[in-house]
XYZ file of C-alpha atoms in Angstrom:
501
model
C 131.169 -130.595 -103.202
C 132.659 -127.109 -102.822
C 134.702 -126.212 -99.903
C 135.533 -122.573 -100.698
C 139.121 -123.166 -99.517
C 142.562 -123.110 -101.157
C 144.434 -126.433 -101.864
C 147.905 -126.199 -100.395
C 150.176 -129.073 -100.675
C 147.281 -131.481 -100.326
C 145.586 -129.729 -97.447
C 142.410 -127.550 -98.186
C 143.263 -124.505 -96.128
C 140.421 -121.931 -95.232
C 141.371 -118.148 -95.958
C 141.208 -115.482 -93.327
C 138.562 -113.679 -95.447
C 136.263 -114.685 -98.041
C 134.921 -113.169 -101.351
C 131.590 -114.022 -103.200
C 131.437 -115.526 -106.679
C 129.345 -113.263 -109.068
C 127.776 -116.147 -111.218
C 125.754 -115.411 -114.331
C 123.002 -117.372 -112.993
C 122.613 -119.691 -110.165
C 123.779 -119.845 -106.432
C 126.395 -117.445 -105.057
C 129.492 -118.965 -103.107
C 131.940 -117.941 -100.716
C 135.559 -118.562 -101.330
C 138.878 -117.896 -99.541
C 140.834 -114.917 -100.306
C 144.212 -115.481 -101.381
C 147.298 -113.884 -99.721
C 151.140 -113.587 -99.894
C 151.255 -115.757 -97.130
C 149.699 -118.570 -98.509
C 151.659 -118.065 -101.731
C 154.785 -118.661 -99.794
C 153.576 -121.866 -98.392
C 152.649 -123.263 -101.855
C 156.044 -122.271 -103.243
C 157.919 -123.605 -100.402
C 155.869 -126.857 -100.798
C 156.328 -126.820 -104.664
C 160.295 -126.654 -103.999
C 160.009 -129.441 -101.560
C 158.516 -131.502 -104.304
C 160.811 -130.806 -106.990
C 163.424 -133.122 -106.535
C 161.442 -136.136 -106.518
C 158.951 -135.078 -109.017
C 161.777 -134.034 -111.456
C 163.299 -137.538 -111.006
C 160.126 -139.361 -111.825
C 160.149 -141.434 -114.797
C 158.386 -140.292 -118.127
C 155.873 -143.229 -117.887
C 155.063 -142.079 -114.204
C 154.296 -138.622 -115.105
C 152.509 -139.792 -118.154
C 150.277 -141.750 -115.819
C 149.699 -138.826 -113.659
C 148.619 -136.620 -116.415
C 146.087 -139.554 -117.781
C 144.863 -139.834 -114.127
C 144.174 -136.297 -113.881
C 142.184 -136.439 -117.202
C 140.307 -139.277 -115.958
C 139.421 -137.605 -112.645
C 138.080 -134.550 -114.469
C 135.998 -136.575 -116.792
C 134.532 -138.197 -113.674
C 133.708 -134.997 -112.335
C 132.220 -133.735 -115.651
C 128.620 -133.067 -114.824
C 129.414 -130.908 -111.745
C 132.296 -129.170 -113.590
C 129.630 -128.393 -116.433
C 126.900 -127.178 -113.895
C 129.004 -124.895 -112.062
C 130.791 -123.804 -115.015
C 127.752 -122.613 -116.789
C 126.634 -120.969 -113.787
C 129.938 -118.931 -113.168
C 130.556 -117.917 -116.841
C 127.194 -117.946 -118.720
C 128.714 -120.255 -121.162
C 126.456 -122.632 -122.652
C 126.791 -126.447 -121.517
C 127.902 -127.506 -125.075
C 130.797 -125.050 -124.939
C 131.795 -126.244 -121.263
C 131.683 -129.927 -122.444
C 133.869 -129.295 -125.636
C 136.421 -127.301 -123.425
C 136.495 -130.172 -120.904
C 137.208 -132.549 -123.669
C 139.884 -130.369 -125.218
C 141.510 -130.121 -121.460
C 141.549 -133.778 -121.039
C 142.574 -134.476 -124.634
C 145.638 -132.231 -124.106
C 146.582 -134.063 -121.060
C 146.321 -137.367 -122.686
C 148.400 -135.755 -125.685
C 151.308 -134.519 -123.345
C 151.218 -138.280 -121.705
C 151.831 -139.903 -125.151
C 154.385 -137.075 -126.136
C 156.700 -137.264 -123.063
C 156.320 -141.151 -123.262
C 158.127 -141.064 -126.672
C 160.923 -139.104 -125.168
C 161.612 -136.645 -128.495
C 160.897 -133.616 -126.387
C 164.131 -134.365 -124.392
C 166.055 -133.370 -127.599
C 168.848 -135.815 -126.593
C 172.183 -135.229 -128.256
C 175.292 -137.560 -127.602
C 178.763 -136.618 -129.083
C 181.101 -139.621 -128.044
C 184.640 -139.116 -126.669
C 187.583 -139.001 -129.317
C 190.113 -139.660 -126.970
C 192.748 -140.035 -130.079
C 191.677 -136.509 -131.591
C 194.690 -134.351 -132.346
C 195.681 -131.635 -131.407
C 193.298 -132.260 -128.292
C 190.882 -135.168 -127.274
C 187.128 -134.710 -127.179
C 185.324 -135.528 -124.095
C 182.092 -137.507 -123.966
C 179.060 -135.091 -124.083
C 175.499 -135.696 -123.645
C 172.680 -132.974 -123.764
C 169.370 -133.230 -122.301
C 166.374 -130.991 -121.400
C 165.904 -130.868 -117.631
C 162.928 -129.321 -115.785
C 163.735 -125.869 -114.416
C 161.694 -125.985 -111.096
C 158.517 -124.776 -109.543
C 156.260 -122.750 -112.124
C 153.473 -120.223 -111.467
C 150.340 -120.331 -113.465
C 147.749 -117.687 -113.615
C 144.323 -118.842 -114.603
C 142.496 -117.355 -117.447
C 139.344 -115.675 -117.494
C 137.990 -116.642 -120.915
C 138.778 -120.361 -120.704
C 137.781 -121.740 -117.404
C 139.108 -125.266 -118.246
C 141.534 -125.210 -121.338
C 143.449 -122.189 -120.126
C 143.071 -122.607 -116.221
C 143.657 -124.791 -113.447
C 144.603 -127.905 -115.411
C 144.974 -126.058 -118.602
C 147.968 -125.925 -121.010
C 150.321 -124.096 -118.754
C 149.727 -126.657 -115.758
C 149.535 -129.618 -117.979
C 152.610 -128.725 -119.993
C 154.593 -127.636 -116.845
C 153.604 -131.251 -114.889
C 154.591 -133.135 -118.210
C 158.051 -131.474 -118.050
C 158.390 -132.379 -114.524
C 157.772 -129.217 -112.743
C 155.660 -128.642 -109.672
C 152.789 -125.983 -110.244
C 151.260 -123.360 -108.160
C 148.037 -122.062 -109.811
C 146.549 -118.576 -108.973
C 142.973 -119.254 -109.654
C 140.943 -116.598 -111.572
C 138.076 -115.173 -109.472
C 135.519 -115.409 -112.330
C 135.046 -119.256 -111.908
C 136.508 -120.215 -108.624
C 133.987 -123.163 -108.127
C 134.983 -124.600 -111.448
C 138.755 -123.953 -110.394
C 138.027 -125.748 -107.068
C 136.440 -128.880 -108.705
C 139.364 -129.253 -111.165
C 141.735 -128.868 -108.320
C 140.175 -131.715 -106.550
C 140.501 -133.735 -109.666
C 144.272 -132.936 -109.849
C 144.752 -133.739 -105.967
C 142.778 -137.096 -106.330
C 145.108 -138.077 -109.181
C 148.098 -137.001 -107.395
C 147.071 -139.342 -104.367
C 146.531 -142.020 -106.757
C 150.000 -141.759 -108.202
C 151.788 -141.579 -104.824
C 153.433 -138.335 -105.594
C 154.461 -135.408 -103.502
C 151.545 -133.088 -102.174
C 153.695 -130.057 -103.043
C 153.236 -131.076 -106.858
C 150.217 -128.775 -107.065
C 148.814 -126.042 -105.100
C 145.735 -123.680 -105.980
C 145.501 -120.348 -104.402
C 142.051 -118.746 -105.006
C 141.435 -115.058 -105.436
C 143.210 -112.414 -103.890
C 144.320 -108.858 -104.960
C 147.249 -107.576 -107.089
C 149.559 -108.407 -104.168
C 148.827 -112.098 -104.426
C 149.994 -112.186 -107.997
C 153.081 -110.088 -107.342
C 153.911 -112.299 -104.407
C 153.881 -115.237 -106.776
C 155.757 -114.086 -109.386
C 158.427 -112.460 -106.925
C 158.783 -115.418 -104.886
C 162.464 -116.605 -104.914
C 161.547 -120.392 -105.545
C 159.496 -119.723 -108.631
C 161.513 -120.411 -111.746
C 158.951 -119.251 -114.486
C 155.542 -117.997 -115.111
C 152.580 -118.855 -117.510
C 150.029 -116.332 -118.151
C 147.139 -115.690 -120.401
C 145.327 -112.185 -119.815
C 145.353 -108.777 -120.503
C 148.091 -106.551 -121.931
C 148.178 -104.132 -118.978
C 148.210 -106.939 -116.568
C 150.602 -109.282 -118.018
C 153.131 -106.522 -118.843
C 153.202 -105.479 -115.093
C 153.824 -109.074 -114.202
C 156.406 -109.290 -116.835
C 158.298 -106.471 -115.630
C 158.278 -107.602 -112.235
C 159.804 -110.797 -113.265
C 162.614 -108.947 -115.168
C 163.336 -106.908 -112.166
C 163.815 -109.713 -109.696
C 167.214 -110.122 -108.289
C 167.206 -113.466 -110.404
C 165.164 -112.639 -113.356
C 162.971 -115.284 -114.785
C 161.037 -116.196 -117.852
C 157.352 -114.795 -118.156
C 155.351 -116.671 -120.899
C 152.555 -114.264 -121.359
C 149.684 -114.525 -124.033
C 148.539 -110.955 -123.920
C 146.209 -110.009 -126.949
C 145.869 -109.665 -130.411
C 143.362 -108.228 -133.354
C 144.151 -111.286 -135.522
C 143.763 -109.385 -138.985
C 142.205 -111.091 -142.026
C 143.246 -109.898 -145.549
C 140.875 -110.449 -148.004
C 142.583 -110.424 -151.407
C 140.814 -108.935 -154.616
C 139.880 -112.409 -156.433
C 138.728 -114.129 -153.436
C 136.740 -111.225 -152.502
C 135.084 -110.947 -155.768
C 134.489 -114.593 -155.999
C 133.033 -115.333 -152.529
C 132.541 -112.273 -150.618
C 129.191 -112.921 -149.410
C 130.362 -116.251 -147.906
C 133.515 -114.535 -146.290
C 131.243 -112.116 -144.828
C 128.956 -114.889 -143.217
C 132.049 -116.820 -142.012
C 133.623 -113.600 -140.346
C 130.226 -112.834 -138.666
C 129.982 -116.358 -137.242
C 133.752 -116.207 -136.210
C 133.302 -112.671 -134.676
C 130.354 -113.703 -132.543
C 131.271 -117.006 -131.362
C 131.327 -117.304 -127.623
C 130.432 -113.471 -127.624
C 133.839 -112.749 -129.280
C 135.702 -113.751 -125.921
C 138.451 -115.640 -127.686
C 142.042 -114.361 -128.060
C 142.256 -115.428 -131.671
C 138.960 -113.464 -132.464
C 139.486 -112.082 -135.974
C 138.773 -108.222 -135.170
C 139.912 -106.577 -138.581
C 139.260 -107.392 -142.070
C 141.278 -105.681 -144.828
C 139.735 -105.102 -148.209
C 140.705 -103.185 -151.395
C 138.079 -100.353 -151.584
C 135.749 -100.544 -154.541
C 131.963 -102.424 -155.314
C 133.391 -105.858 -153.996
C 134.169 -104.089 -150.606
C 130.706 -102.351 -150.507
C 129.057 -105.792 -150.983
C 131.101 -107.561 -148.487
C 130.441 -104.781 -145.742
C 126.651 -104.839 -146.435
C 126.739 -108.820 -146.400
C 128.724 -108.702 -143.082
C 126.170 -106.111 -141.496
C 123.239 -108.492 -142.723
C 125.061 -111.467 -141.172
C 125.532 -109.707 -137.534
C 122.059 -107.930 -137.308
C 120.106 -111.147 -136.189
C 122.616 -111.929 -133.575
C 121.268 -111.248 -130.118
C 122.694 -110.465 -126.878
C 125.216 -112.781 -125.305
C 126.419 -113.269 -121.610
C 129.900 -112.367 -121.130
C 132.184 -114.072 -118.750
C 132.115 -111.109 -116.211
C 130.621 -107.772 -115.661
C 134.152 -106.158 -116.095
C 134.463 -107.690 -119.457
C 131.037 -106.433 -120.590
C 132.087 -103.017 -119.260
C 135.410 -103.214 -121.108
C 133.604 -104.161 -124.488
C 131.542 -101.224 -124.337
C 134.456 -98.999 -123.637
C 136.116 -100.439 -126.817
C 133.249 -99.976 -128.766
C 133.146 -96.493 -127.869
C 136.778 -95.905 -128.456
C 136.495 -97.450 -132.019
C 133.430 -95.145 -132.811
C 135.315 -92.285 -131.737
C 138.509 -92.992 -133.855
C 139.943 -90.834 -136.954
C 137.476 -91.347 -139.931
C 135.703 -94.158 -138.399
C 132.274 -94.882 -139.865
C 129.446 -96.924 -138.081
C 127.961 -99.752 -139.911
C 126.018 -101.584 -137.115
C 126.051 -99.929 -133.668
C 124.067 -101.957 -130.952
C 123.429 -101.224 -127.173
C 124.242 -103.788 -124.628
C 124.111 -103.594 -120.856
C 125.044 -105.171 -117.676
C 126.767 -108.515 -118.553
C 125.748 -108.843 -122.205
C 127.288 -108.050 -125.471
C 125.821 -107.533 -128.902
C 127.879 -107.339 -132.328
C 129.007 -103.809 -133.422
C 130.625 -103.215 -137.115
C 132.597 -100.181 -138.222
C 134.815 -99.430 -141.185
C 137.795 -96.924 -141.643
C 140.250 -96.030 -144.488
C 143.451 -97.612 -144.405
C 145.231 -94.137 -144.059
C 143.101 -93.151 -141.105
C 143.662 -96.603 -139.422
C 147.575 -95.906 -140.009
C 147.374 -92.663 -138.488
C 145.475 -93.772 -135.504
C 147.138 -96.294 -133.243
C 144.441 -96.741 -130.767
C 142.538 -98.585 -133.801
C 145.033 -101.234 -133.526
C 144.154 -102.202 -130.221
C 142.309 -105.336 -129.423
C 138.435 -105.121 -128.275
C 137.619 -108.102 -126.614
C 134.105 -109.176 -127.837
C 132.207 -109.434 -130.873
C 133.306 -106.153 -132.671
C 134.542 -105.993 -136.299
C 136.509 -103.211 -138.139
C 136.688 -103.094 -141.913
C 139.904 -101.555 -143.409
C 139.395 -100.133 -146.922
C 142.527 -99.726 -148.540
C 143.387 -97.959 -151.791
C 145.355 -100.665 -153.403
C 147.468 -103.646 -153.015
C 150.463 -101.580 -151.949
C 148.537 -99.918 -149.156
C 147.308 -103.317 -148.251
C 151.248 -104.355 -147.694
C 151.592 -101.276 -145.797
C 149.045 -102.333 -143.262
C 150.516 -105.630 -142.950
C 154.047 -104.055 -142.418
C 152.472 -101.789 -139.524
C 151.012 -104.567 -137.591
C 152.165 -105.203 -134.031
C 152.869 -108.962 -133.084
C 149.693 -110.889 -133.669
C 148.696 -114.638 -132.629
C 147.274 -115.073 -136.054
C 147.394 -113.584 -139.561
C 144.767 -114.732 -142.076
C 144.942 -114.475 -145.946
C 141.791 -115.396 -148.106
C 142.985 -115.916 -151.521
C 142.472 -117.622 -154.870
C 144.675 -118.476 -157.316
C 144.691 -115.054 -159.103
C 145.945 -113.785 -155.469
C 149.125 -115.677 -155.530
C 151.571 -113.217 -156.253
C 150.103 -110.711 -153.473
C 149.617 -113.489 -151.127
C 153.409 -114.437 -151.482
C 154.225 -111.004 -150.547
C 152.177 -110.732 -147.488
C 153.414 -114.123 -146.534
C 156.869 -112.889 -146.203
C 155.438 -110.058 -143.929
C 153.311 -112.268 -141.775
C 156.130 -114.691 -141.307
C 157.590 -111.796 -138.827
C 154.280 -110.718 -137.543
C 152.522 -113.680 -136.271
C 152.971 -117.156 -134.488
C 150.192 -118.832 -136.927
C 149.435 -117.875 -140.595
C 146.047 -119.290 -141.918
C 144.704 -119.318 -145.615
C 141.118 -119.344 -146.186
C 140.004 -120.055 -142.822
C 138.939 -118.479 -139.475
C 141.302 -118.270 -136.711
C 138.934 -119.098 -133.690
C 139.584 -122.512 -132.848
C 143.106 -123.611 -131.823
C 143.892 -127.182 -132.582
C 146.077 -128.904 -129.676
C 148.513 -130.742 -131.802
C 152.204 -131.190 -132.216
C 152.632 -128.474 -135.075
C 150.506 -125.737 -133.319
C 152.026 -122.599 -132.253
C 149.692 -120.237 -130.087
C 151.982 -117.296 -129.473
C 153.833 -114.478 -131.740
C 155.915 -111.596 -131.422
C 155.060 -108.853 -128.585
C 152.382 -107.739 -127.626
C 150.701 -111.201 -128.966
C 153.117 -112.729 -126.329
C 156.024 -111.808 -124.216
C 158.204 -114.605 -125.696
C 158.004 -115.105 -129.598
C 160.138 -118.434 -129.440
C 157.120 -120.037 -127.302
C 153.943 -121.486 -127.871
C 151.170 -121.909 -125.153
C 149.157 -124.561 -127.019
C 150.697 -128.009 -128.566
C 153.441 -130.226 -127.483
C 156.054 -127.576 -128.068
C 154.648 -125.815 -124.977
C 156.569 -128.311 -122.726
C 159.800 -126.920 -123.783
C 158.977 -123.528 -121.933
C 159.455 -125.493 -118.713
C 162.852 -127.283 -119.640
C 166.578 -125.932 -120.118
C 169.544 -127.855 -121.850
C 171.965 -129.327 -119.607
C 175.318 -130.931 -120.965
C 176.842 -133.618 -119.043
C 180.637 -134.266 -119.793
C 182.363 -137.393 -119.124
C 179.860 -138.974 -116.780
C 180.677 -142.416 -115.472
C 178.258 -145.033 -116.315
C 176.668 -145.275 -112.958
C 175.496 -141.797 -113.069
C 173.923 -141.925 -116.443
C 170.113 -142.112 -116.428
C 167.679 -143.718 -118.828
C 166.697 -140.414 -120.152
C 170.435 -139.633 -121.049
C 170.981 -142.702 -122.910
């Protein structure tokens, strides 16, 4: 049952003003508008909760994460119903994303129980060492304090209220203040209800989690600038993320901003692979491009091919695969408008030729396909910017050397993909050495949409893919973002905790 209120330290608090949701279909609901004052209350409660929450055992925090997953599953039908209304996503997609969200919580629970994430190191004392003795040194990772999380628009569950940033911060022992996304406030409230129910069942401090709904730019700015917030997790646009990153850096006490901002996720189709299976690659690319109306941060927007008959056949096959795809509902009117603007920007680019131009309106998206020479792409930096939606751009390069030049010119990416056969190995090796510096995840003979939640996953990359190339927002390594190493020297036995042993 929706209240339309904010959750501040265990209390459901009405806003002074409200905003109306904008569902793709179904009823409109009113929700409280966030304010800097509400942000301050939530941050102060999070700081009050930090000492006790940071001191909880790994087993207790694991039970909390599992309780959140159970409470979300118990509300599964309600989440799917309001989620499909607010976002226009099909029920199967929401159910799958819910499974990913709860699975992630349970994976983190198992991971912190094992304890390896603490990276414990112990140098025993050497009192007889000459010329100086060595003290007893114990190093361990400790939680940093309250964390701010911004809900993402394109993943109302997996990257939102109880998504990866929140789950990993709670796993680390950090209270969380979430700024909910106004595109799906009802979904966010039901998930917040689940977290609060789990918090109560585990008898934790109410300041461990708060949700501030909606609000204008001043709410986000107040959150990242609040002196009690120690780090920020963000998934969203390059412009919005960079503005918040700069605010974090300009604080009197700068804090880390872990932003996942965007990527064109280029695919490089090497000659032997393109010759042997160009038609299958075209169909696979079209399916990846249009999955979820192209609203994935790992959407492969660019395909790089060496010009020639195989490139011609690939372009023709891609167009044939895209033509039957009908209009798909986008998450918000603003996203649909931005997609149309991106399509027009690409169409006006230097040397760009249209292979498939479609018209879409209001809140829908239809596929578009363009091609351009490698030389023109290198000369027009606007063509390297992400278009969020089902738009593909084929880069026709002269030869392997120009393909490598394209790779070297790339900005930071979430993913880079190689499609190659055995005869492509030498070129693949050269490109791989470039991709090691360009992307957080490098794929061979696959498509990047679909990010496995696992120990080895990296979802991040050099800027502008993310603001911290050493971090990931997916997988168990994401917990490390909210920890810092502390060395304890010559602690007496009575002060050594279980985690430090």
